[in-house]
Amino acid sequence: MKSLQKSLIVFFSYLILLNAETVAQPDSVIFTSSNLPLVLIDTEGQTIHNSYRIVVNMGIINNPNGQRNYLSDPFTDYNGKISIEIRGSSSTMFDKKPYGFETQDSAGNNLNVSLMSLPKENDWVLYASYSDKTFLRNEIPYYLSRSIGRYASRTAYCELFINGSYRGLYVLMEKIKQDKNRVDIAKLNPQDTTGSELTGGYILKIDKPYDVGWQVNVNPLYGFDKAYYQYHDPDSAELAPKQRAYIKDFMFKVESTLVSSNYRDTVNGYSKYIDVQSFVDYFLISELVKSVDAYRFSFYMYKEKDSDGGKLCLGPIWDYDLAFANYGEGAWEQPWLTSEWIADITAWKRTYFMKRLMSDPNFKNKVKERWIEIRSSIFSTSNITSYMDQTVSRISEARIRNFIKWPIIGIYVWPNYYIGATYEDEITFLKGWIIQRLNWMDIELTGNPLIVEEENDNVLKSFNLDQNYPNPFNPSTKISWQSTVSGRQTLKVYDLLGTEIASLVDEFKPAGKYNVQFNSNNFSSGIYFYKLQVGQYSKTKKMVLIK
């Protein structure tokens, strides 16, 4: 590893992917420093493969307090062993490879560590963002999901070196798995085969049929393709036969209910098995980004223990490099259009859930209710474009180096729909597309939020987070809320980037009405969000600080 830090000058040989053919670019550049963390990997002569992991050395330079990072600096976040492999599906054909890795101790055991300020864990992804030249198509939906109270992978931009060779701008991401800081459900152990212990937690996915899985014996409502469910965490080898049988039977009940004539029943219909609000939120994010893969690939869901609610939740969201009109190959799907529901298109190919749910007026009303709530804050045009501007500014240095290493600006890379002559053109197109899509959804979401039948209980009807007062404010403001259920309540404040800046409440509280003062003496002017979480229910509001 020390050999990776001996020189500040790194010479690159440049490659470009043109229709999957590699063309050498005889040029070199001097790397001096970066405002982003540096990831240095030394394979000790080994080749990284896509079929098995190898053990290599990795160090991370991430100096505190905004200091620049030099290759000669000592390692800060990590200096040790990892097991690494090339990951992904279609993205593996590009010369700029995505990687998955696990941090390990000297004995080869998993080692939970914090990398680049992300919570401790051992499973990580280095996302290459090759066909998405903006480096934003994953970041935007992840940010939006986290901001509305739905976990999505936390991320950190970085620059990667392998064996002294500069590999470009990458995104460190959390891999989807059960963990208190990721998918926060109970851990399912092999011995959990009876009672409530058997009922959760399971993380499943619908994806390309590369892993062990199954199809439910229910005829789909539209088309002929059935969803192919796969065991994600625990995987098939980690599950006991009773556990596999249980989750198969549960998913059979879910699909059987969805195709039945009484699927809308508020007691024995779909709401008996699914967390409706999670489906609402998943729908809104998926439809905004309009990925051609939506609802059929990288489609994750999880089931809690019955003692924790026991329903099927959608998420976390994952893999949006082909979203936001970045897929230009689908003549039938036409995913580049800012109109049309992607749920109507994919219903004929593998999953019909969302199309079926949107045929229920009550579900449509819930979607409209949620859209009105988040459209004025987190999903507002100004908030999304502001987040984009801040992110573009943060990667402004590194993306220039990246596109010297990989000179693909103005060049077709599968499966691009739009090809901008400059990076700025790519950003302008993406912004324009998002604005048009938001405006289209404003018109086409036709539910009535004033007519919502509650399923089984009235928790959501009485769960409320008020707008802070005064707003705008300086230096303090009052936040009020009410809940008709007892439980752990958290009230947290976030900045525009989704970073938690204050925890106002984090304790068990009985049902009732509450308020708290937020003092902003230590914060600068700007837009902030406050999020209330009580059990599985959450609400988020925007507030403005003016000094």
Coordinates of N, CA and C in Angstrom, one line a residue, residues 251-367:
M251 N -46.0 -14.4 0.1 CA -46.1 -13.7 -1.2 C -47.2 -14.3 -2.0
F252 N -47.5 -15.6 -1.9 CA -48.7 -16.1 -2.6 C -50.0 -15.4 -2.1
K253 N -50.1 -15.2 -0.8 CA -51.2 -14.5 -0.2 C -51.3 -13.0 -0.8
V254 N -50.2 -12.4 -0.8 CA -50.1 -11.0 -1.3 C -50.7 -11.0 -2.8
E255 N -50.1 -11.8 -3.6 CA -50.5 -11.8 -5.0 C -52.0 -12.3 -5.2
S256 N -52.3 -13.3 -4.5 CA -53.7 -13.8 -4.6 C -54.7 -12.8 -4.2
T257 N -54.4 -12.0 -3.2 CA -55.3 -10.9 -2.8 C -55.4 -9.8 -3.8
L258 N -54.2 -9.4 -4.4 CA -54.2 -8.4 -5.4 C -55.0 -8.7 -6.7
V259 N -55.0 -10.0 -7.1 CA -55.8 -10.3 -8.3 C -57.2 -10.7 -8.0
S260 N -57.6 -10.7 -6.7 CA -59.0 -11.1 -6.3 C -59.9 -10.0 -6.5
S261 N -61.2 -10.3 -6.6 CA -62.3 -9.3 -6.8 C -62.5 -8.4 -5.6
N262 N -62.1 -8.8 -4.4 CA -62.2 -8.0 -3.2 C -60.9 -7.4 -2.7
Y263 N -60.0 -7.2 -3.7 CA -58.7 -6.6 -3.3 C -58.8 -5.3 -2.6
R264 N -59.9 -4.6 -2.8 CA -60.0 -3.2 -2.3 C -60.6 -3.2 -0.8
D265 N -61.0 -4.4 -0.4 CA -61.6 -4.5 1.0 C -60.6 -3.9 2.0
T266 N -61.1 -3.0 2.9 CA -60.2 -2.4 3.9 C -59.9 -3.3 5.0
V267 N -60.5 -4.5 5.1 CA -60.2 -5.4 6.2 C -59.4 -6.6 5.7
N268 N -59.9 -7.2 4.6 CA -59.3 -8.5 4.1 C -58.7 -8.3 2.7
G269 N -58.6 -7.0 2.2 CA -57.9 -6.8 1.0 C -56.4 -6.6 1.1
Y270 N -55.8 -5.9 0.1 CA -54.4 -5.8 0.0 C -53.8 -5.2 1.3
S271 N -54.5 -4.3 1.9 CA -54.0 -3.6 3.1 C -53.7 -4.5 4.3
K272 N -54.3 -5.7 4.2 CA -54.0 -6.7 5.3 C -52.6 -7.2 5.2
Y273 N -52.0 -7.1 4.0 CA -50.7 -7.7 3.8 C -49.6 -6.7 3.5
I274 N -49.9 -5.5 3.0 CA -48.9 -4.6 2.6 C -48.9 -3.3 3.4
D275 N -47.7 -2.7 3.6 CA -47.6 -1.4 4.2 C -48.0 -0.4 3.0
V276 N -49.2 0.1 3.0 CA -49.7 0.9 1.9 C -48.9 2.1 1.7
Q277 N -48.5 2.8 2.8 CA -47.7 4.0 2.7 C -46.4 3.8 2.0
S278 N -45.8 2.7 2.2 CA -44.5 2.4 1.6 C -44.7 2.2 0.1
F279 N -45.8 1.6 -0.3 CA -46.1 1.5 -1.7 C -46.4 2.8 -2.4
V280 N -47.0 3.7 -1.6 CA -47.3 5.0 -2.1 C -46.0 5.8 -2.4
D281 N -45.1 5.8 -1.4 CA -43.8 6.5 -1.6 C -43.0 5.9 -2.7
Y282 N -43.0 4.5 -2.8 CA -42.2 3.9 -3.8 C -42.7 4.2 -5.2
F283 N -44.0 4.3 -5.3 CA -44.7 4.7 -6.6 C -44.3 6.1 -7.0
L284 N -44.3 7.0 -6.1 CA -44.0 8.4 -6.4 C -42.6 8.6 -6.9
I285 N -41.6 8.0 -6.2 CA -40.2 8.1 -6.6 C -40.0 7.4 -7.9
S286 N -40.5 6.2 -8.1 CA -40.3 5.4 -9.3 C -40.9 6.1 -10.5
E287 N -42.1 6.7 -10.3 CA -42.7 7.4 -11.4 C -42.0 8.7 -11.8
L288 N -41.5 9.4 -10.8 CA -40.8 10.6 -11.1 C -39.5 10.3 -11.9
V289 N -38.8 9.3 -11.5 CA -37.5 9.0 -12.2 C -37.7 8.3 -13.5
K290 N -38.9 7.5 -13.6 CA -39.3 6.8 -14.8 C -38.2 5.9 -15.4
S291 N -37.7 5.0 -14.5 CA -36.6 4.1 -15.0 C -37.3 3.0 -15.8
V292 N -36.7 2.6 -16.8 CA -37.2 1.5 -17.7 C -37.2 0.2 -16.9
D293 N -36.4 0.1 -15.8 CA -36.3 -1.1 -15.0 C -37.3 -1.1 -13.8
A294 N -38.1 0.0 -13.7 CA -38.9 0.1 -12.5 C -39.9 -1.1 -12.4
Y295 N -40.0 -1.5 -11.1 CA -40.9 -2.6 -10.7 C -40.6 -4.0 -11.3
R296 N -39.5 -4.1 -12.0 CA -39.2 -5.4 -12.6 C -37.8 -5.9 -12.4
F297 N -36.9 -5.0 -12.2 CA -35.5 -5.3 -11.9 C -35.0 -4.4 -10.7
S298 N -34.1 -4.9 -9.9 CA -33.6 -4.2 -8.8 C -34.8 -3.7 -7.9
F299 N -35.8 -4.5 -7.8 CA -37.1 -4.2 -7.1 C -37.1 -4.9 -5.8
Y300 N -36.7 -4.1 -4.7 CA -36.5 -4.7 -3.4 C -37.8 -4.5 -2.5
M301 N -38.0 -5.4 -1.6 CA -39.1 -5.3 -0.7 C -38.6 -6.1 0.6
Y302 N -39.3 -5.8 1.7 CA -38.9 -6.5 2.9 C -40.2 -6.8 3.8
K303 N -40.1 -7.8 4.6 CA -41.2 -8.2 5.5 C -40.7 -8.1 6.9
E304 N -41.4 -7.4 7.7 CA -41.1 -7.3 9.2 C -41.7 -8.5 9.9
K305 N -41.3 -8.7 11.1 CA -41.9 -9.7 12.0 C -43.3 -9.3 12.3
D306 N -44.2 -10.3 12.5 CA -45.6 -9.9 12.8 C -45.7 -9.1 14.1
S307 N -44.8 -9.3 15.0 CA -44.8 -8.5 16.2 C -44.3 -7.0 16.0
D308 N -43.8 -6.8 14.8 CA -43.3 -5.4 14.4 C -44.2 -4.8 13.4
G309 N -45.3 -5.4 13.1 CA -46.3 -4.9 12.1 C -46.6 -6.0 11.0
G310 N -45.6 -6.7 10.6 CA -45.8 -7.9 9.8 C -46.1 -7.7 8.4
K311 N -46.1 -6.5 7.9 CA -46.5 -6.3 6.5 C -45.4 -6.2 5.5
L312 N -45.7 -6.3 4.3 CA -44.7 -6.2 3.2 C -44.5 -4.7 2.9
C313 N -43.2 -4.3 3.0 CA -42.9 -2.9 2.6 C -42.1 -2.9 1.4
L314 N -42.3 -1.9 0.5 CA -41.4 -1.8 -0.7 C -40.2 -0.9 -0.3
G315 N -39.1 -1.3 -1.0 CA -37.8 -0.6 -0.8 C -36.8 -1.5 -0.2
P316 N -35.6 -1.0 -0.1 CA -35.1 0.3 -0.5 C -35.1 0.4 -2.0
I317 N -35.1 1.7 -2.5 CA -35.0 1.9 -3.9 C -33.5 1.6 -4.3
W318 N -33.3 1.3 -5.6 CA -31.9 0.9 -6.0 C -31.8 1.0 -7.5
D319 N -30.6 1.5 -8.0 CA -30.2 1.4 -9.3 C -31.0 2.2 -10.3
Y320 N -30.6 3.4 -10.5 CA -31.3 4.4 -11.4 C -30.4 5.0 -12.5
D321 N -29.4 4.2 -12.9 CA -28.5 4.8 -14.0 C -29.3 4.9 -15.3
L322 N -30.3 4.1 -15.5 CA -31.1 4.1 -16.7 C -32.4 5.0 -16.6
A323 N -32.5 5.7 -15.5 CA -33.7 6.6 -15.2 C -33.5 7.9 -15.8
F324 N -34.5 8.8 -15.7 CA -34.5 10.2 -16.1 C -34.0 10.3 -17.6
A325 N -34.7 9.4 -18.4 CA -34.5 9.5 -19.9 C -33.1 9.1 -20.3
N326 N -32.4 8.2 -19.6 CA -31.1 7.8 -20.0 C -31.1 6.5 -20.8
Y327 N -32.3 6.0 -21.1 CA -32.4 4.8 -21.8 C -33.1 5.1 -23.2
G328 N -32.3 5.0 -24.3 CA -32.9 5.3 -25.6 C -33.1 4.2 -26.5
E329 N -33.1 2.9 -25.9 CA -33.3 1.8 -26.8 C -34.7 1.2 -26.8
G330 N -35.6 1.6 -25.9 CA -36.9 1.0 -25.8 C -37.9 1.6 -26.7
A331 N -38.0 1.1 -27.9 CA -39.0 1.7 -28.9 C -40.4 1.6 -28.4
W332 N -40.7 0.5 -27.7 CA -42.1 0.3 -27.2 C -42.3 1.0 -25.9
E333 N -41.4 1.0 -25.0 CA -41.6 1.6 -23.7 C -41.5 3.2 -23.8
Q334 N -40.6 3.6 -24.7 CA -40.3 5.1 -24.8 C -40.1 5.8 -23.4
P335 N -39.2 5.3 -22.7 CA -39.0 5.8 -21.3 C -38.4 7.2 -21.3
W336 N -38.0 7.7 -22.4 CA -37.5 9.1 -22.5 C -38.6 10.2 -22.4
L337 N -39.8 9.8 -22.7 CA -40.9 10.7 -22.6 C -41.2 11.2 -21.2
T338 N -41.6 12.4 -21.1 CA -41.9 13.0 -19.7 C -43.4 12.7 -19.4
S339 N -44.1 12.0 -20.3 CA -45.5 11.6 -20.0 C -45.5 10.1 -19.8
E340 N -46.7 9.6 -19.5 CA -47.0 8.2 -19.3 C -46.5 7.6 -17.9
W341 N -47.3 6.7 -17.4 CA -46.9 6.0 -16.1 C -46.1 4.8 -16.5
I342 N -44.9 4.7 -15.9 CA -44.1 3.5 -16.1 C -44.8 2.3 -15.5
A343 N -45.6 2.4 -14.5 CA -46.4 1.3 -14.0 C -47.3 0.7 -15.0
D344 N -47.9 1.5 -15.9 CA -48.7 0.9 -16.9 C -47.9 0.1 -17.9
I345 N -46.7 0.5 -18.2 CA -45.8 -0.2 -19.1 C -45.3 -1.5 -18.6
T346 N -44.7 -1.4 -17.4 CA -44.1 -2.6 -16.8 C -45.1 -3.6 -16.3
A347 N -46.4 -3.2 -16.2 CA -47.4 -4.2 -15.8 C -47.5 -5.4 -16.7
W348 N -47.1 -5.1 -18.0 CA -47.2 -6.2 -19.0 C -45.9 -7.0 -19.0
K349 N -45.0 -6.6 -18.2 CA -43.7 -7.3 -18.1 C -43.3 -7.6 -16.7
R350 N -43.8 -8.6 -16.1 CA -43.3 -9.2 -14.8 C -44.1 -8.7 -13.6
T351 N -44.4 -7.4 -13.4 CA -45.1 -7.0 -12.1 C -46.2 -6.1 -12.5
Y352 N -47.4 -6.4 -11.9 CA -48.6 -5.7 -12.1 C -49.1 -4.9 -10.8
F353 N -48.3 -4.9 -9.8 CA -48.7 -4.4 -8.5 C -49.2 -3.0 -8.5
M354 N -48.4 -2.1 -9.1 CA -48.7 -0.7 -9.0 C -49.9 -0.4 -9.9
K355 N -50.0 -1.0 -11.1 CA -51.1 -0.7 -12.0 C -52.4 -1.2 -11.3
R356 N -52.4 -2.3 -10.6 CA -53.5 -2.8 -9.9 C -53.9 -1.9 -8.8
L357 N -53.0 -1.5 -8.0 CA -53.3 -0.6 -6.9 C -53.8 0.8 -7.3
M358 N -53.3 1.3 -8.5 CA -53.8 2.6 -9.0 C -55.2 2.4 -9.6
S359 N -55.7 1.2 -9.7 CA -57.1 1.1 -10.1 C -58.0 1.2 -8.9
D360 N -57.5 1.3 -7.7 CA -58.3 1.5 -6.5 C -58.3 3.0 -6.2
P361 N -59.5 3.6 -6.2 CA -59.6 5.0 -5.9 C -59.0 5.4 -4.6
N362 N -59.1 4.5 -3.6 CA -58.6 4.9 -2.3 C -57.1 5.0 -2.3
F363 N -56.4 4.1 -3.0 CA -55.0 4.1 -3.2 C -54.6 5.4 -3.9
K364 N -55.3 5.7 -5.0 CA -55.0 6.9 -5.8 C -55.2 8.2 -4.9
N365 N -56.2 8.2 -4.0 CA -56.3 9.3 -3.1 C -55.2 9.4 -2.2
K366 N -54.7 8.3 -1.7 CA -53.5 8.4 -0.8 C -52.3 8.9 -1.5
V367 N -52.1 8.5 -2.8 CA -51.0 8.9 -3.6 C -51.1 10.5 -3.8

